[in-house]
PDB file of C-alpha atoms in Angstrom:
ATOM      1  CA  MET A 117    -178.861 -13.779 -20.934  1.00  0.00           C
ATOM      2  CA  GLY A 118    -178.850 -15.515 -24.314  1.00  0.00           C
ATOM      3  CA  ILE A 119    -180.229 -13.900 -27.455  1.00  0.00           C
ATOM      4  CA  GLY A 120    -180.076 -16.571 -30.123  1.00  0.00           C
ATOM      5  CA  ASN A 121    -176.342 -17.167 -30.267  1.00  0.00           C
ATOM      6  CA  THR A 122    -175.657 -13.860 -28.520  1.00  0.00           C
ATOM      7  CA  THR A 123    -175.023 -13.660 -24.790  1.00  0.00           C
ATOM      8  CA  VAL A 124    -175.215 -10.359 -22.936  1.00  0.00           C
ATOM      9  CA  ASN A 125    -174.509  -9.820 -19.268  1.00  0.00           C
ATOM     10  CA  THR A 126    -178.037  -9.241 -17.915  1.00  0.00           C
ATOM     11  CA  GLU A 127    -176.792  -7.838 -14.616  1.00  0.00           C
ATOM     12  CA  SER A 128    -174.797  -5.218 -16.491  1.00  0.00           C
ATOM     13  CA  ILE A 129    -177.682  -4.073 -18.672  1.00  0.00           C
ATOM     14  CA  ALA A 130    -180.047  -4.061 -15.689  1.00  0.00           C
ATOM     15  CA  ILE A 131    -177.481  -1.758 -14.029  1.00  0.00           C
ATOM     16  CA  ALA A 132    -178.857  -0.290 -10.785  1.00  0.00           C
ATOM     17  CA  THR A 133    -182.287   0.464  -9.458  1.00  0.00           C
ATOM     18  CA  PRO A 134    -184.006   2.896  -9.616  1.00  0.00           C
ATOM     19  CA  ARG A 135    -183.087   4.444 -12.991  1.00  0.00           C
ATOM     20  CA  ASP A 136    -184.556   5.814 -16.224  1.00  0.00           C
ATOM     21  CA  ILE A 137    -183.154   4.916 -19.639  1.00  0.00           C
ATOM     22  CA  CYS A 138    -183.792   6.531 -23.006  1.00  0.00           C
ATOM     23  CA  PHE A 139    -182.778   5.204 -26.438  1.00  0.00           C
ATOM     24  CA  VAL A 140    -182.229   7.839 -29.121  1.00  0.00           C
ATOM     25  CA  GLY A 141    -181.748   6.395 -32.607  1.00  0.00           C
ATOM     26  CA  ASP A 142    -180.305   7.979 -35.730  1.00  0.00           C
ATOM     27  CA  LEU A 143    -182.807   7.754 -38.623  1.00  0.00           C
ATOM     28  CA  SER A 144    -180.713   9.553 -41.250  1.00  0.00           C
ATOM     29  CA  GLY A 145    -180.556   8.277 -44.824  1.00  0.00           C
ATOM     30  CA  SER A 146    -177.050   6.864 -44.400  1.00  0.00           C
ATOM     31  CA  MET A 147    -178.514   4.292 -42.015  1.00  0.00           C
ATOM     32  CA  ASN A 148    -179.850   2.544 -45.136  1.00  0.00           C
ATOM     33  CA  ASP A 149    -176.282   1.732 -46.231  1.00  0.00           C
ATOM     34  CA  GLU A 150    -175.510  -1.978 -46.206  1.00  0.00           C
ATOM     35  CA  GLN A 151    -172.531  -3.889 -44.903  1.00  0.00           C
ATOM     36  CA  ARG A 152    -172.189  -7.652 -44.566  1.00  0.00           C
ATOM     37  CA  GLY A 153    -175.678  -8.199 -45.943  1.00  0.00           C
ATOM     38  CA  SER A 154    -177.522  -6.005 -43.422  1.00  0.00           C
ATOM     39  CA  SER A 155    -178.324  -2.316 -43.503  1.00  0.00           C
ATOM     40  CA  ARG A 156    -177.244  -0.168 -40.597  1.00  0.00           C
ATOM     41  CA  ILE A 157    -180.835   0.652 -39.736  1.00  0.00           C
ATOM     42  CA  GLN A 158    -181.665  -3.073 -39.551  1.00  0.00           C
ATOM     43  CA  VAL A 159    -178.770  -3.608 -37.139  1.00  0.00           C
ATOM     44  CA  ALA A 160    -179.906  -0.592 -35.099  1.00  0.00           C
ATOM     45  CA  GLN A 161    -183.427  -2.007 -34.869  1.00  0.00           C
ATOM     46  CA  GLN A 162    -182.116  -5.423 -33.778  1.00  0.00           C
ATOM     47  CA  VAL A 163    -179.882  -3.843 -31.132  1.00  0.00           C
ATOM     48  CA  THR A 164    -182.774  -1.722 -29.845  1.00  0.00           C
ATOM     49  CA  VAL A 165    -185.216  -4.624 -29.676  1.00  0.00           C
ATOM     50  CA  HIS A 166    -182.861  -6.933 -27.797  1.00  0.00           C
ATOM     51  CA  LEU A 167    -181.671  -4.355 -25.278  1.00  0.00           C
ATOM     52  CA  THR A 168    -185.191  -3.117 -24.581  1.00  0.00           C
ATOM     53  CA  LYS A 169    -186.428  -6.676 -24.035  1.00  0.00           C
ATOM     54  CA  MET A 170    -183.863  -7.056 -21.284  1.00  0.00           C
ATOM     55  CA  LEU A 171    -184.843  -3.732 -19.751  1.00  0.00           C
ATOM     56  CA  GLN A 172    -188.495  -4.736 -19.803  1.00  0.00           C
ATOM     57  CA  GLN A 173    -187.604  -7.997 -18.066  1.00  0.00           C
ATOM     58  CA  ALA A 174    -185.702  -6.030 -15.429  1.00  0.00           C
ATOM     59  CA  ARG A 175    -188.684  -3.645 -15.059  1.00  0.00           C
ATOM     60  CA  VAL A 176    -186.622  -0.606 -15.960  1.00  0.00           C
ATOM     61  CA  PRO A 177    -188.551   2.472 -17.183  1.00  0.00           C
ATOM     62  CA  PHE A 178    -187.384   3.405 -20.678  1.00  0.00           C
ATOM     63  CA  ALA A 179    -188.356   5.238 -23.853  1.00  0.00           C
ATOM     64  CA  VAL A 180    -187.289   4.796 -27.488  1.00  0.00           C
ATOM     65  CA  THR A 181    -187.149   7.754 -29.866  1.00  0.00           C
ATOM     66  CA  GLY A 182    -185.754   8.178 -33.359  1.00  0.00           C
ATOM     67  CA  PHE A 183    -184.599  11.396 -34.985  1.00  0.00           C
ATOM     68  CA  ARG A 184    -183.854  12.797 -38.432  1.00  0.00           C
ATOM     69  CA  ASN A 185    -183.764  16.244 -39.951  1.00  0.00           C
ATOM     70  CA  GLY A 186    -186.883  18.362 -39.707  1.00  0.00           C
ATOM     71  CA  LYS A 187    -187.723  22.016 -40.092  1.00  0.00           C
ATOM     72  CA  VAL A 188    -185.020  24.505 -41.054  1.00  0.00           C
ATOM     73  CA  GLU A 189    -185.244  27.807 -39.181  1.00  0.00           C
ATOM     74  CA  TYR A 190    -183.497  30.973 -40.372  1.00  0.00           C
ATOM     75  CA  LEU A 191    -181.912  33.171 -37.720  1.00  0.00           C
ATOM     76  CA  ASP A 192    -181.837  36.958 -37.462  1.00  0.00           C
ATOM     77  CA  ASN A 193    -178.073  36.950 -38.025  1.00  0.00           C
ATOM     78  CA  GLY A 194    -178.472  35.276 -41.411  1.00  0.00           C
ATOM     79  CA  GLY A 195    -177.581  31.823 -40.145  1.00  0.00           C
ATOM     80  CA  ARG A 196    -179.797  28.776 -40.085  1.00  0.00           C
ATOM     81  CA  THR A 197    -180.525  25.963 -37.688  1.00  0.00           C
ATOM     82  CA  GLU A 198    -182.125  22.605 -38.325  1.00  0.00           C
ATOM     83  CA  ARG A 199    -184.643  21.287 -35.858  1.00  0.00           C
ATOM     84  CA  PRO A 200    -184.746  17.512 -35.509  1.00  0.00           C
ATOM     85  CA  HIS A 201    -187.916  15.602 -36.231  1.00  0.00           C
ATOM     86  CA  PHE A 202    -188.547  13.032 -33.482  1.00  0.00           C
ATOM     87  CA  LEU A 203    -190.424   9.751 -33.906  1.00  0.00           C
ATOM     88  CA  PRO A 204    -191.587   8.297 -30.554  1.00  0.00           C
ATOM     89  CA  PHE A 205    -191.378   4.520 -31.035  1.00  0.00           C
ATOM     90  CA  LYS A 206    -191.992   3.798 -27.345  1.00  0.00           C
ATOM     91  CA  PRO A 207    -193.106   6.693 -25.143  1.00  0.00           C
ATOM     92  CA  TRP A 208    -192.619   6.735 -21.389  1.00  0.00           C
ATOM     93  CA  GLY A 209    -195.417   4.867 -19.640  1.00  0.00           C
ATOM     94  CA  LYS A 210    -196.116   2.359 -22.405  1.00  0.00           C
ATOM     95  CA  THR A 211    -194.973  -1.246 -22.114  1.00  0.00           C
ATOM     96  CA  LEU A 212    -192.676  -2.865 -24.630  1.00  0.00           C
ATOM     97  CA  GLN A 213    -195.534  -5.148 -25.680  1.00  0.00           C
ATOM     98  CA  GLN A 214    -197.667  -2.110 -26.505  1.00  0.00           C
ATOM     99  CA  SER A 215    -194.847  -0.620 -28.577  1.00  0.00           C
ATOM    100  CA  LEU A 216    -193.227  -3.627 -30.301  1.00  0.00           C
ATOM    101  CA  ALA A 217    -195.150  -3.076 -33.526  1.00  0.00           C
ATOM    102  CA  THR A 218    -193.999   0.544 -33.678  1.00  0.00           C
ATOM    103  CA  ILE A 219    -190.395  -0.350 -32.802  1.00  0.00           C
ATOM    104  CA  GLY A 220    -190.600  -2.892 -35.613  1.00  0.00           C
ATOM    105  CA  THR A 221    -190.982  -0.040 -38.098  1.00  0.00           C
ATOM    106  CA  ILE A 222    -187.614   1.531 -37.240  1.00  0.00           C
ATOM    107  CA  SER A 223    -185.925  -0.149 -40.199  1.00  0.00           C
ATOM    108  CA  HIS A 224    -188.358   1.604 -42.586  1.00  0.00           C
ATOM    109  CA  CYS A 225    -187.898   5.128 -41.221  1.00  0.00           C
ATOM    110  CA  ALA A 226    -184.380   6.131 -42.295  1.00  0.00           C
ATOM    111  CA  SER A 227    -184.181   9.193 -44.538  1.00  0.00           C
ATOM    112  CA  GLY A 228    -182.767  12.704 -44.612  1.00  0.00           C
ATOM    113  CA  GLY A 229    -179.939  14.195 -42.592  1.00  0.00           C
ATOM    114  CA  THR A 230    -178.535  13.844 -39.089  1.00  0.00           C
ATOM    115  CA  PRO A 231    -179.145  16.789 -36.724  1.00  0.00           C
ATOM    116  CA  ASP A 232    -177.379  14.825 -34.017  1.00  0.00           C
ATOM    117  CA  TYR A 233    -176.153  17.721 -31.857  1.00  0.00           C
ATOM    118  CA  THR A 234    -179.610  19.253 -31.436  1.00  0.00           C
ATOM    119  CA  ALA A 235    -181.304  15.867 -31.072  1.00  0.00           C
ATOM    120  CA  LEU A 236    -178.881  14.730 -28.395  1.00  0.00           C
ATOM    121  CA  ALA A 237    -179.125  18.050 -26.539  1.00  0.00           C
ATOM    122  CA  ASN A 238    -182.927  17.753 -26.503  1.00  0.00           C
ATOM    123  CA  ALA A 239    -182.743  14.134 -25.306  1.00  0.00           C
ATOM    124  CA  ILE A 240    -180.376  15.068 -22.474  1.00  0.00           C
ATOM    125  CA  ASP A 241    -182.724  17.868 -21.389  1.00  0.00           C
ATOM    126  CA  GLU A 242    -185.775  15.580 -21.463  1.00  0.00           C
ATOM    127  CA  LEU A 243    -184.048  12.789 -19.555  1.00  0.00           C
ATOM    128  CA  ALA A 244    -182.768  15.253 -16.954  1.00  0.00           C
ATOM    129  CA  GLN A 245    -186.416  16.002 -16.078  1.00  0.00           C
ATOM    130  CA  ARG A 246    -187.174  12.362 -15.292  1.00  0.00           C
ATOM    131  CA  PRO A 247    -187.773  11.534 -11.597  1.00  0.00           C
ATOM    132  CA  GLU A 248    -185.059   8.917 -11.038  1.00  0.00           C
ATOM    133  CA  HIS A 249    -181.592  10.183 -10.199  1.00  0.00           C
ATOM    134  CA  ARG A 250    -179.840   7.481 -12.260  1.00  0.00           C
ATOM    135  CA  ARG A 251    -180.435   8.334 -15.903  1.00  0.00           C
ATOM    136  CA  ILE A 252    -178.841   6.686 -18.934  1.00  0.00           C
ATOM    137  CA  LEU A 253    -179.061   7.820 -22.546  1.00  0.00           C
ATOM    138  CA  PHE A 254    -178.262   5.298 -25.278  1.00  0.00           C
ATOM    139  CA  LEU A 255    -177.310   7.015 -28.545  1.00  0.00           C
ATOM    140  CA  ILE A 256    -177.464   4.657 -31.540  1.00  0.00           C
ATOM    141  CA  THR A 257    -175.939   6.174 -34.675  1.00  0.00           C
ATOM    142  CA  ASP A 258    -173.735   5.617 -37.717  1.00  0.00           C
ATOM    143  CA  ALA A 259    -172.592   9.235 -37.849  1.00  0.00           C
ATOM    144  CA  GLU A 260    -169.023   9.918 -38.938  1.00  0.00           C
ATOM    145  CA  GLY A 261    -167.021  13.124 -38.902  1.00  0.00           C
ATOM    146  CA  TYR A 262    -168.292  14.411 -35.584  1.00  0.00           C
ATOM    147  CA  GLN A 263    -166.892  17.734 -34.449  1.00  0.00           C
ATOM    148  CA  ARG A 264    -165.317  16.273 -31.369  1.00  0.00           C
ATOM    149  CA  GLU A 265    -165.496  19.458 -29.313  1.00  0.00           C
ATOM    150  CA  HIS A 266    -169.261  19.680 -29.908  1.00  0.00           C
ATOM    151  CA  MET A 267    -169.881  16.142 -28.679  1.00  0.00           C
ATOM    152  CA  GLN A 268    -167.575  16.647 -25.716  1.00  0.00           C
ATOM    153  CA  HIS A 269    -169.550  19.775 -24.862  1.00  0.00           C
ATOM    154  CA  LEU A 270    -172.714  17.655 -24.769  1.00  0.00           C
ATOM    155  CA  GLN A 271    -170.883  15.068 -22.669  1.00  0.00           C
ATOM    156  CA  ARG A 272    -170.072  17.781 -20.114  1.00  0.00           C
ATOM    157  CA  ILE A 273    -173.690  18.997 -20.067  1.00  0.00           C
ATOM    158  CA  ALA A 274    -174.901  15.423 -19.511  1.00  0.00           C
ATOM    159  CA  ASP A 275    -172.408  14.905 -16.692  1.00  0.00           C
ATOM    160  CA  ARG A 276    -173.568  18.118 -15.043  1.00  0.00           C
ATOM    161  CA  VAL A 277    -177.255  17.135 -15.028  1.00  0.00           C
ATOM    162  CA  GLY A 278    -176.632  13.504 -14.052  1.00  0.00           C
ATOM    163  CA  VAL A 279    -177.188  11.790 -17.410  1.00  0.00           C
ATOM    164  CA  THR A 280    -174.802   9.010 -18.457  1.00  0.00           C
ATOM    165  CA  ILE A 281    -174.367   8.794 -22.241  1.00  0.00           C
ATOM    166  CA  VAL A 282    -173.743   5.374 -23.786  1.00  0.00           C
ATOM    167  CA  ALA A 283    -172.957   5.726 -27.489  1.00  0.00           C
ATOM    168  CA  ILE A 284    -173.315   2.736 -29.837  1.00  0.00           C
ATOM    169  CA  GLY A 285    -171.796   3.228 -33.266  1.00  0.00           C
ATOM    170  CA  ILE A 286    -173.560   1.142 -35.911  1.00  0.00           C
ATOM    171  CA  GLN A 287    -170.850  -0.009 -38.335  1.00  0.00           C
ATOM    172  CA  SER A 288    -169.013   3.173 -37.354  1.00  0.00           C
ATOM    173  CA  SER A 289    -166.326   3.884 -34.749  1.00  0.00           C
ATOM    174  CA  SER A 290    -166.593   7.682 -34.651  1.00  0.00           C
ATOM    175  CA  VAL A 291    -168.490   7.656 -31.341  1.00  0.00           C
ATOM    176  CA  VAL A 292    -165.582   5.874 -29.658  1.00  0.00           C
ATOM    177  CA  ARG A 293    -163.426   8.957 -30.229  1.00  0.00           C
ATOM    178  CA  CYS A 294    -166.044  11.359 -28.867  1.00  0.00           C
ATOM    179  CA  PHE A 295    -167.755   9.796 -25.871  1.00  0.00           C
ATOM    180  CA  VAL A 296    -166.466   8.330 -22.605  1.00  0.00           C
ATOM    181  CA  ASN A 297    -168.770   5.282 -22.781  1.00  0.00           C
ATOM    182  CA  ALA A 298    -168.881   4.075 -26.373  1.00  0.00           C
ATOM    183  CA  VAL A 299    -168.522   0.975 -28.521  1.00  0.00           C
ATOM    184  CA  ALA A 300    -168.856   0.081 -32.203  1.00  0.00           C
ATOM    185  CA  VAL A 301    -171.320  -2.645 -33.231  1.00  0.00           C
ATOM    186  CA  ASN A 302    -171.126  -4.156 -36.706  1.00  0.00           C
ATOM    187  CA  SER A 303    -173.780  -6.828 -36.243  1.00  0.00           C
ATOM    188  CA  LEU A 304    -176.094  -8.237 -33.592  1.00  0.00           C
ATOM    189  CA  SER A 305    -173.466 -10.803 -32.596  1.00  0.00           C
ATOM    190  CA  ASP A 306    -171.271  -7.972 -31.294  1.00  0.00           C
ATOM    191  CA  LEU A 307    -173.671  -7.567 -28.366  1.00  0.00           C
ATOM    192  CA  GLY A 308    -172.095 -10.676 -26.897  1.00  0.00           C
ATOM    193  CA  ALA A 309    -168.561  -9.408 -27.409  1.00  0.00           C
ATOM    194  CA  THR A 310    -166.250  -8.704 -24.495  1.00  0.00           C
ATOM    195  CA  ALA A 311    -165.981  -5.007 -25.390  1.00  0.00           C
ATOM    196  CA  PHE A 312    -169.741  -4.501 -25.195  1.00  0.00           C
ATOM    197  CA  ASN A 313    -170.114  -6.232 -21.836  1.00  0.00           C
ATOM    198  CA  GLN A 314    -167.139  -4.282 -20.497  1.00  0.00           C
ATOM    199  CA  LEU A 315    -168.864  -1.075 -21.560  1.00  0.00           C
ATOM    200  CA  LEU A 316    -172.045  -2.027 -19.696  1.00  0.00           C
ATOM    201  CA  LYS A 317    -170.064  -2.929 -16.585  1.00  0.00           C
ATOM    202  CA  ALA A 318    -168.310   0.449 -16.724  1.00  0.00           C
ATOM    203  CA  VAL A 319    -171.694   2.187 -16.866  1.00  0.00           C
ATOM    204  CA  GLN A 320    -172.924   0.000 -14.002  1.00  0.00           C
ATOM    205  CA  ARG A 321    -170.036   1.168 -11.822  1.00  0.00           C
ATOM    206  CA  LYS A 322    -170.665   4.787 -12.744  1.00  0.00           C
ATOM    207  CA  VAL A 323    -174.351   4.908 -11.843  1.00  0.00           C
ATOM    208  CA  HIS A 324    -174.162   3.026  -8.543  1.00  0.00           C
TER     209      HIS A 324
END
């Protein structure tokens, strides 16, 4: 399928039927950083819009949610934990057409920190409750300096409950070192790159 000058393998993104797919996007302040004339959050919004258009065409149920830091809770042991604040850009059950205006605001929502571990854990748990047995979670983030063992722990949880994680690093390659299915995207044109289509084909094989 062509997207402007970008070509993505539609059969790969359509994957297998039936399935449920959730996009979880990083809305931390660092997503406002610019590279090559575009901010990371702008690239993330473009990637989200184009992939969701293909899913809508393939009639695949999907949701789009953003996250950033929210309420800080203090624990009895003196520690603290940060709860993510979620922004539902496209809830389950709504069409892409009904949600395009909201998805179009993604590029204006970046601020604060990145509670990625908690956000991803919550997204895995939510997706695991969905009715279809093929479930795919797209993580879109620019996060660097991941504690690899923490992300690998989440990868194991996802594998156990039947959720396939596909991590897309926006102008960042840290996800490639942490997740089994991962690729770095510097601009929208990278969606047509061989590495990206190979990633989608690998996911296709896994969920069949």
